[in-house]
Each structure stands twice: as structure tokens, then as C-alpha cells.
PDB file of C-alpha atoms in Angstrom:
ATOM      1  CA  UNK A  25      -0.547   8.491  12.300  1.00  0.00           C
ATOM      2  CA  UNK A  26      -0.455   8.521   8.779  1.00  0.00           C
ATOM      3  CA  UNK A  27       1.137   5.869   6.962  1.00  0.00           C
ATOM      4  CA  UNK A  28       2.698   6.611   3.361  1.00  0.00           C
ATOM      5  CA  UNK A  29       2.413   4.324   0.599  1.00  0.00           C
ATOM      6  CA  UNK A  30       5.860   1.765   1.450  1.00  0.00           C
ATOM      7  CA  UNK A  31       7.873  -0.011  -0.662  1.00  0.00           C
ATOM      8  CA  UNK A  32       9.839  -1.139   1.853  1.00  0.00           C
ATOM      9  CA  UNK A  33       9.255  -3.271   5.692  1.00  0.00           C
ATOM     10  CA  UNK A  34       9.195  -1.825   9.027  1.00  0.00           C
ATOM     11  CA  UNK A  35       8.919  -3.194  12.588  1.00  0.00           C
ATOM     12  CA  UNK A  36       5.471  -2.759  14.386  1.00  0.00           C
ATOM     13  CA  UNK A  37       5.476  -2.911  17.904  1.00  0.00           C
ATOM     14  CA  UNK A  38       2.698  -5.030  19.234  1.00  0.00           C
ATOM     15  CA  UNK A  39       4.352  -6.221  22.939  1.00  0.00           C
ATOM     16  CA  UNK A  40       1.614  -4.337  24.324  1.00  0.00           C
ATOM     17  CA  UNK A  41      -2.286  -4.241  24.458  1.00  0.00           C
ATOM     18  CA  UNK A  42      -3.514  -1.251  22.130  1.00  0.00           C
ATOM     19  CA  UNK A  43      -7.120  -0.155  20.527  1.00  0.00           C
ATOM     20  CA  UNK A  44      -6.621   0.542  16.790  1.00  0.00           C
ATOM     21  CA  UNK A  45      -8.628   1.838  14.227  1.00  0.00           C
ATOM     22  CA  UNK A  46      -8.037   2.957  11.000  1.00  0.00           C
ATOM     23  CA  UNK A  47      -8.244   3.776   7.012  1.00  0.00           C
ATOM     24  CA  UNK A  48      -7.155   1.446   3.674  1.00  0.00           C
ATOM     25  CA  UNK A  49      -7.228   4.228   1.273  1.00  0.00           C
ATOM     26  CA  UNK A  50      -6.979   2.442  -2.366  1.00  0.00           C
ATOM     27  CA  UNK A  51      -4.272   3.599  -4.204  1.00  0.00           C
ATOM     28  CA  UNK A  52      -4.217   7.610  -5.315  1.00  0.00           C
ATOM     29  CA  UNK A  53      -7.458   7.852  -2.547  1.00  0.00           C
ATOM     30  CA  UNK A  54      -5.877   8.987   0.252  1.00  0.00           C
ATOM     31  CA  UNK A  55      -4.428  12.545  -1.902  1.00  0.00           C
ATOM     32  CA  UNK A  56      -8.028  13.462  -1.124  1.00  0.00           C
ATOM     33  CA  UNK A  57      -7.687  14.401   2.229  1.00  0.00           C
ATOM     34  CA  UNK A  58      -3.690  15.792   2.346  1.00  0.00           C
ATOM     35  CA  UNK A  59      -2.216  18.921   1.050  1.00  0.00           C
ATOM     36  CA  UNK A  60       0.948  16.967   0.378  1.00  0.00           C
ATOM     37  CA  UNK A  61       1.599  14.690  -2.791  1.00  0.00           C
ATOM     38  CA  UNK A  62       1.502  11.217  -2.393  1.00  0.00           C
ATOM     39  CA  UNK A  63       5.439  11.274  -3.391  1.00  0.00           C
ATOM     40  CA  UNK A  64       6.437  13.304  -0.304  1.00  0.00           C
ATOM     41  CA  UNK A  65       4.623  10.476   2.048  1.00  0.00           C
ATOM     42  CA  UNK A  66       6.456   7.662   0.048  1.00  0.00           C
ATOM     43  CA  UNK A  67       7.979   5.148   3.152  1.00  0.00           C
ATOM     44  CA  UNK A  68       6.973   7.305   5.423  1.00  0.00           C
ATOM     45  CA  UNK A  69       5.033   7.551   8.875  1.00  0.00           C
ATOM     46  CA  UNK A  70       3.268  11.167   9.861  1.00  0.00           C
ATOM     47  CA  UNK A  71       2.061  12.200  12.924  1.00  0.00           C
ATOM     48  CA  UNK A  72      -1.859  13.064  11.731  1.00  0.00           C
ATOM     49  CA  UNK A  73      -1.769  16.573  14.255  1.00  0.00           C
ATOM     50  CA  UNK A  74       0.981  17.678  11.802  1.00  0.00           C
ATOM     51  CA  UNK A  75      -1.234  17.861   8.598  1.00  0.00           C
ATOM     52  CA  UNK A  76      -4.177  18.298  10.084  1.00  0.00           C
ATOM     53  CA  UNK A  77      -3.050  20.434  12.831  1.00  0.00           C
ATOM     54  CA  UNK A  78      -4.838  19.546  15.672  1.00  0.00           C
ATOM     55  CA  UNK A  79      -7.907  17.947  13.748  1.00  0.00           C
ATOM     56  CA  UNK A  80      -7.134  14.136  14.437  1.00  0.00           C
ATOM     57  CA  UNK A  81      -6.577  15.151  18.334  1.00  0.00           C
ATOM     58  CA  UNK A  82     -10.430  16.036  18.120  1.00  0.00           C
ATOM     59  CA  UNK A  83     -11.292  12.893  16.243  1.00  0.00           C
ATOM     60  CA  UNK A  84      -9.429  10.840  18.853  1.00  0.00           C
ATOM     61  CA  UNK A  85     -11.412  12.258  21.802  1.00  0.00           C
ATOM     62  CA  UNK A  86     -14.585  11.874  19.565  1.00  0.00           C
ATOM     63  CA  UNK A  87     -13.813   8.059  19.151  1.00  0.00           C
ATOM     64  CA  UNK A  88     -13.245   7.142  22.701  1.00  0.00           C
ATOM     65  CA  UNK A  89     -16.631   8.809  23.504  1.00  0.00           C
ATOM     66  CA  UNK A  90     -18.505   7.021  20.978  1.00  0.00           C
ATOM     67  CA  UNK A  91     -19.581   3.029  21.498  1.00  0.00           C
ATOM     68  CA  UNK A  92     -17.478   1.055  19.098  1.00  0.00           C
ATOM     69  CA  UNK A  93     -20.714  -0.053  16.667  1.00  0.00           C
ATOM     70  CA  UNK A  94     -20.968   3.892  15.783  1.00  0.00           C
ATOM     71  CA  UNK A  95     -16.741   5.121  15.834  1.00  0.00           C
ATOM     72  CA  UNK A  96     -16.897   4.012  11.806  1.00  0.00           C
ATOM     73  CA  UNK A  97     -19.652   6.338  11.178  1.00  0.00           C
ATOM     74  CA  UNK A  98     -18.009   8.879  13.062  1.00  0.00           C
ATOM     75  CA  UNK A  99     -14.891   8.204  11.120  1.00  0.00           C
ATOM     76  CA  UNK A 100     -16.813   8.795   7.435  1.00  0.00           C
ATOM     77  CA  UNK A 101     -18.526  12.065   8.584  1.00  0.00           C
ATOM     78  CA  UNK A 102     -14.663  13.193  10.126  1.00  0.00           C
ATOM     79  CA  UNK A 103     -13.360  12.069   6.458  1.00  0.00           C
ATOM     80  CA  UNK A 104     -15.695  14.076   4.824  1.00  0.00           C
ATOM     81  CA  UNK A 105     -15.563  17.435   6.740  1.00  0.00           C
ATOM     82  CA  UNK A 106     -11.982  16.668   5.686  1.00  0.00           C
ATOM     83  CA  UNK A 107     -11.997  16.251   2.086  1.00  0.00           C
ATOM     84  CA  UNK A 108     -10.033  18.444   0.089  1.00  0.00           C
ATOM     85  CA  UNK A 109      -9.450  17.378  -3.229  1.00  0.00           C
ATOM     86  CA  UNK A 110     -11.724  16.077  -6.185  1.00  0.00           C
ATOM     87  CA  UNK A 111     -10.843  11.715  -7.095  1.00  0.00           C
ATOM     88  CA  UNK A 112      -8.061  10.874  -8.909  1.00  0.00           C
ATOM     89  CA  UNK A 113      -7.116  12.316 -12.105  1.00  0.00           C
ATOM     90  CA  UNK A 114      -8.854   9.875 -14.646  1.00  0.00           C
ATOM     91  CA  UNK A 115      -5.761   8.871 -16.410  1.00  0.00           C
ATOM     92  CA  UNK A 116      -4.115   7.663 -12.858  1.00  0.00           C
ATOM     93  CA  UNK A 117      -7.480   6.179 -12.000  1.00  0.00           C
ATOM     94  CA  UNK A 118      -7.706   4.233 -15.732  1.00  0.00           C
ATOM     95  CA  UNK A 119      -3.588   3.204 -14.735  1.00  0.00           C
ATOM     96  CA  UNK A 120      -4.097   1.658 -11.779  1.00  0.00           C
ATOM     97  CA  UNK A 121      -7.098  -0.339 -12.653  1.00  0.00           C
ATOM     98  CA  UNK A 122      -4.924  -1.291 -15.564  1.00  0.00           C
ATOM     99  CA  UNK A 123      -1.881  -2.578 -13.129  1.00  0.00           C
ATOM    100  CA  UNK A 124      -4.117  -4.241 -10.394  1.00  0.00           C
ATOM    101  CA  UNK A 125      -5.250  -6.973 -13.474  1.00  0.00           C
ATOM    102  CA  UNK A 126      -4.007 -10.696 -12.105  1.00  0.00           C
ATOM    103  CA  UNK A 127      -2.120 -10.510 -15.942  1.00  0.00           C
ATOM    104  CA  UNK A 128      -0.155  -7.299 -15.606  1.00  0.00           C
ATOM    105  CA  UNK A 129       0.357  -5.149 -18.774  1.00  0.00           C
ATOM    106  CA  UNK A 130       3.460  -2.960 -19.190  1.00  0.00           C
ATOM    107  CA  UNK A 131       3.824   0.545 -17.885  1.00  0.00           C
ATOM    108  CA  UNK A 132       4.828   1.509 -21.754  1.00  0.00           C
ATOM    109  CA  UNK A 133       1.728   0.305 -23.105  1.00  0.00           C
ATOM    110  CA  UNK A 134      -0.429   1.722 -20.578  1.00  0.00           C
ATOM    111  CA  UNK A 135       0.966   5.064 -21.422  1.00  0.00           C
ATOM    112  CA  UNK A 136       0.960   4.714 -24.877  1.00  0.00           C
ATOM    113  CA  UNK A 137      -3.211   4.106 -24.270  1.00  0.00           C
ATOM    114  CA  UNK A 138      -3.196   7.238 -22.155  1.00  0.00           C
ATOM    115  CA  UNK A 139      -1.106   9.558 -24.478  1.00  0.00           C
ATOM    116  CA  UNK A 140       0.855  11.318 -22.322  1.00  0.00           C
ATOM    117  CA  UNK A 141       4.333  11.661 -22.589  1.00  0.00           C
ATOM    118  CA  UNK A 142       6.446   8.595 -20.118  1.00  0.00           C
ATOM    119  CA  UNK A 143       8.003  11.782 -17.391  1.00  0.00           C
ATOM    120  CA  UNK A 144       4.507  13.763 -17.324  1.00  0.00           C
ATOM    121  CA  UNK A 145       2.785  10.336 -16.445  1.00  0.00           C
ATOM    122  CA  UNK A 146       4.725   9.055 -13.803  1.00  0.00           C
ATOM    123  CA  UNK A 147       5.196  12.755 -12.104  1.00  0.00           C
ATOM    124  CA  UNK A 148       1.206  12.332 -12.183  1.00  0.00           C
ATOM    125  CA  UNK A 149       0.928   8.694 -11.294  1.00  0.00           C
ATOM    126  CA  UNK A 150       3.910   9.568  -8.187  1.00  0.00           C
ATOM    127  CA  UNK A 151       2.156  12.269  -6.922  1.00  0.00           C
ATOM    128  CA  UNK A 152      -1.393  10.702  -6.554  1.00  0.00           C
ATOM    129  CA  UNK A 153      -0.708   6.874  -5.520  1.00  0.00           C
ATOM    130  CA  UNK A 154       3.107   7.760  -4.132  1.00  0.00           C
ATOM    131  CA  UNK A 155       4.743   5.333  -6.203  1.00  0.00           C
ATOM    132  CA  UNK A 156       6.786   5.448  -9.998  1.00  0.00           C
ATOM    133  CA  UNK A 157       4.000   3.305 -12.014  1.00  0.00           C
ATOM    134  CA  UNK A 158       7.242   0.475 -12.639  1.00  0.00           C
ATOM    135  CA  UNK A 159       7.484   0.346  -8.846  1.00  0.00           C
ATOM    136  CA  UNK A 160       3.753   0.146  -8.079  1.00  0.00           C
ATOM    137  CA  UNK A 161       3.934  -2.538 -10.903  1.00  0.00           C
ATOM    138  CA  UNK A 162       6.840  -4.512  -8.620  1.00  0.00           C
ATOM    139  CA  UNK A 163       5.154  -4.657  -6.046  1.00  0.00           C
ATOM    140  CA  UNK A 164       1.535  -5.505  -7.330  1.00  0.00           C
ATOM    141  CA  UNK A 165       3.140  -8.432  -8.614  1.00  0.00           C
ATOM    142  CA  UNK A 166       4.403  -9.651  -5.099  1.00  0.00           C
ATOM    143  CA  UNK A 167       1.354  -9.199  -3.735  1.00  0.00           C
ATOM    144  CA  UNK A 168       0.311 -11.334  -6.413  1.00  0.00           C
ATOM    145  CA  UNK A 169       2.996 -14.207  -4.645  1.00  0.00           C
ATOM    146  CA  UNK A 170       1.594 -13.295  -1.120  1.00  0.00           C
ATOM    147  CA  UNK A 171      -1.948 -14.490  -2.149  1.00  0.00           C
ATOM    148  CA  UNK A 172      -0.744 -17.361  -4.079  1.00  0.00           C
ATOM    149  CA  UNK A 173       0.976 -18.377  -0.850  1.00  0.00           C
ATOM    150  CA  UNK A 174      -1.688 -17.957   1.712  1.00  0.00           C
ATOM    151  CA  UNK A 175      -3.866 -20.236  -0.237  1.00  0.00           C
ATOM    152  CA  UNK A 176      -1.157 -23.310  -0.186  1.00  0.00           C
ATOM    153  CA  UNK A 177      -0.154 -25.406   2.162  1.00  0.00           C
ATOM    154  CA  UNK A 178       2.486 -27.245   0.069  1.00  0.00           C
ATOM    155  CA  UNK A 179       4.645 -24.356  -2.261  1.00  0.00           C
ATOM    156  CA  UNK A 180       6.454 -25.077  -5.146  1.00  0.00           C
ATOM    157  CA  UNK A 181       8.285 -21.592  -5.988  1.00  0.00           C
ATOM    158  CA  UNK A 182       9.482 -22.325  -9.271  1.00  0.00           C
ATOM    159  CA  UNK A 183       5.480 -22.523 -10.250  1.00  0.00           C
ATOM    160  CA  UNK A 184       5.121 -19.055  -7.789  1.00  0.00           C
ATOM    161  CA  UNK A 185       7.961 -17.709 -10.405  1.00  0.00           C
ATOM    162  CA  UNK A 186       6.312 -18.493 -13.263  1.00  0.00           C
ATOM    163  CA  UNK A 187       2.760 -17.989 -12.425  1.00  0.00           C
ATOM    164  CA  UNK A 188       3.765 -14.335 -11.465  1.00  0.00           C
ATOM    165  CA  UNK A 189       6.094 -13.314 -14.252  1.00  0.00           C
ATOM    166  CA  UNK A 190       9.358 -13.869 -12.377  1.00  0.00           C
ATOM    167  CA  UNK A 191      12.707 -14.260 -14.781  1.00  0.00           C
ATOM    168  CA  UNK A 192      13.892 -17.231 -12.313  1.00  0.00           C
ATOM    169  CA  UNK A 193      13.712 -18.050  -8.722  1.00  0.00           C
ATOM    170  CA  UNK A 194      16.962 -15.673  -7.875  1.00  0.00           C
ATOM    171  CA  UNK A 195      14.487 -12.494  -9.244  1.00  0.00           C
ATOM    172  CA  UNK A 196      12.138 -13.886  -6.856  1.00  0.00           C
ATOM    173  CA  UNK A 197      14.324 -14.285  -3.516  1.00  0.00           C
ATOM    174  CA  UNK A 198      15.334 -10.788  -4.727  1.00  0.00           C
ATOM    175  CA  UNK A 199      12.190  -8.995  -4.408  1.00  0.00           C
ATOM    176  CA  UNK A 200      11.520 -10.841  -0.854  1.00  0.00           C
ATOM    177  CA  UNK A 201      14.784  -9.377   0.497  1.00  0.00           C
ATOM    178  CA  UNK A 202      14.128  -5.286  -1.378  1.00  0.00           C
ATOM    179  CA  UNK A 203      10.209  -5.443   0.072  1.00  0.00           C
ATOM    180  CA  UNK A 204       9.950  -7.577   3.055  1.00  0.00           C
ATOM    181  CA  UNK A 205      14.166  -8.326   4.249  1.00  0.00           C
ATOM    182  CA  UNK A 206      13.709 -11.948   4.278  1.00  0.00           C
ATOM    183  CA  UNK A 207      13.974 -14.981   2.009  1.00  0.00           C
ATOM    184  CA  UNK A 208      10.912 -16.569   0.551  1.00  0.00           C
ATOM    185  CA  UNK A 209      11.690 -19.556   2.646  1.00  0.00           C
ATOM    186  CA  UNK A 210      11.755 -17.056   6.011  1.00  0.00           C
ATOM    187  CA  UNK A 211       8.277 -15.762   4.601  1.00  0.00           C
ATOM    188  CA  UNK A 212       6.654 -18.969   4.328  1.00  0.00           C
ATOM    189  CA  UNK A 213       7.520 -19.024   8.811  1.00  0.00           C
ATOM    190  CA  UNK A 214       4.898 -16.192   8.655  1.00  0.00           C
ATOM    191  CA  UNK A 215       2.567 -15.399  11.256  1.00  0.00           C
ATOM    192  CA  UNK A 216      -1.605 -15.308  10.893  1.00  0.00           C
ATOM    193  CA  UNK A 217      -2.000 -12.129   8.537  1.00  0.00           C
ATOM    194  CA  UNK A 218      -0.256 -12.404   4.865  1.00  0.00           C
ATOM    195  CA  UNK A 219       1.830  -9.097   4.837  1.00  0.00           C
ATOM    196  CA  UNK A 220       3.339  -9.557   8.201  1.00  0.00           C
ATOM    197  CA  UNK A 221       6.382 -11.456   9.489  1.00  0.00           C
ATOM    198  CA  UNK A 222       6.751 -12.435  12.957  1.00  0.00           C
ATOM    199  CA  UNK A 223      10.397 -11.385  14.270  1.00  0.00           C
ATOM    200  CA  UNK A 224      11.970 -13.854  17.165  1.00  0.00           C
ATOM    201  CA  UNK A 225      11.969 -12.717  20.750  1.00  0.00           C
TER     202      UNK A 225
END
């Protein structure tokens, strides 16, 4: 399966006992190795046999043959017979290292460094990393809060607003509910791993 870029929760099933293995691409990477734009994959999940038509079949059976010390080097040399595209366009590539800075700068003066015209960039930016650069921006900054909060034990929010650029703590419970549907407070109930909430039985 391949999972878009999201701006937005969904439920993973995990009342069962599964094997798993997979890819992080870094943002714009994964336009590399799919003939679709990035923007067309936005909240989305793909079947892999459906852009790759009948390749990741053939990498599955490869896997479960191989011992599990060696599936990751299988998994590069698969990636690679795979490739398609050159990196990232360099502007995109300078952008995003611009946005994933712990200060964020603004998508206007980002653009004005790049000097393309505001609708030519963010068609660019959308189709490579999947995302409008102002919503990539968004949501940088709450993973910015998600960090902060998996390194406290005690939380004062109204430092986590200001500490991340929030307006007040009502921007802040906003963003919770229009990424993950909950309330900072339901968050902070979180299971083990930072970006996942455990639902009730």
C-alpha cells in the first residue's frame, strides 16, 4: 500500500498479529518512484499493484523468502530498479529545508528568495511533497507540539502555544481537532508512539 502525504487522521487496524515493513520517504522523495504527482496521492491510501502493476506482488514474495537481516537490502535494490524520476526540483528541495527549521519562516518570504511567482511555486511545491507549502507549514508546526509533548511529563499548553507560534490556546485545540480529531487534552491519553492515538474498545 501506498500511503499519500495526510493532512488529516485515519483508523489503523491493529486487532490482529501482522508483519510490516515499509518506506519514510522525506518529503517530495517519494515522486521518485510514482508516475503520479504527489497532489493526486494527497490523504490518500493506494494499493502498490495499481501503480506498479504487479511489481510490489513480486517484491512481496521476494520478502517472505528472504531472512529478515537481508529484506532491507532487498527493499533498496527493488527501490532502485524502480526509480523513475531525477530528486526534487532544487527550489522545492531549498523550500522544505527552509520550513522544517524549529523557527519557521513564512511561505511569502521563502518565495520571494526563490523568485518564482506565489501560484507557479505552490503548483511545484503540491506536486512534489503533496501538500500547498502554507499547509505543509501547519502541520510542521504541530509536529513541532508533538515533540515538545513527548519529552514532558508535566504540560503547560499556554507555553506549547507560544513556543510554537500559536495565536492562543483556542488556535491550538483547533489544529488538534483539523489533524488528529481530538482535543489536546485527549492527545496527551496517547498511546507509546507520538503520532498515534489509541481509540477505546
Amino acid at each position: 500500500m501506498l500511503c499519500g502525504t495526510h493532512s488529516e487522521n485515519f483508523i489503523a487496524q491493529v486487532d490482529r498479529k501482522i508483519s510490516v515493513m515499509g518506506v519514510h520517504f522525506r518529503p517530495g522523495g517519494g515522486t521518485a518512484f510514482f508516475r503520479l504527482p504527489a497532489g493526486e496521492l494527497h490523504n490518500e491510501n493506494i494499493s502498490l499493484d495499481e501503480l506498479w502493476q504487479g511489481h510490489a506482488a513480486q517484491l512481496r514474495e521476494r520478502l517472505l523468502k528472504t531472512s529478515l537481516k537481508n529484506r532491507f537490502s532487498v527493499l533498496e535494490r527493488f527501490l532502485m530498479q524502480m526509480l523513475l524520476k531525477p530528486a526534487p526540483h532544487p527550489a522545492v528541495d531549498f523550500a522544505v529545508q527552509q520550513f522544517q527549521r524549529s523557527t519557521l519562516p513564512t511561505v511569502r518570504s521563502v518565495t520571494d528568495q526563490i523568485g518564482f511567482s506565489t501560484r507557479h511555486f505552490n503548483q511545484l511545491f503540491r506536486d512534489q511533497v503533496g501538500l500547498t507549502p502554507k499547509l505543509f507549514c501547519r502541520i510542521q508546526r504541530f509536529q513541532q507540539v508533538l515533540n515538545l509533548l513527548a519529552l514532558k511529563n508535566q504540560v503547560n499548553w499556554m507555553d506549547i502555544v507560544f513556543t510554537c507560534g500559536y495565536f492562543d490556546q483556542a488556535h491550538l485545540i483547533h489544529e488538534f481537532r483539523a489533524f488528529a480529531d481530538c482535543t489536546p487534552t485527549e492527545y496527551s491519553r496517547r498511546g507509546f508512539h507520538p503520532c498515534h492515538v489509541e481509540l477505546p474498545h
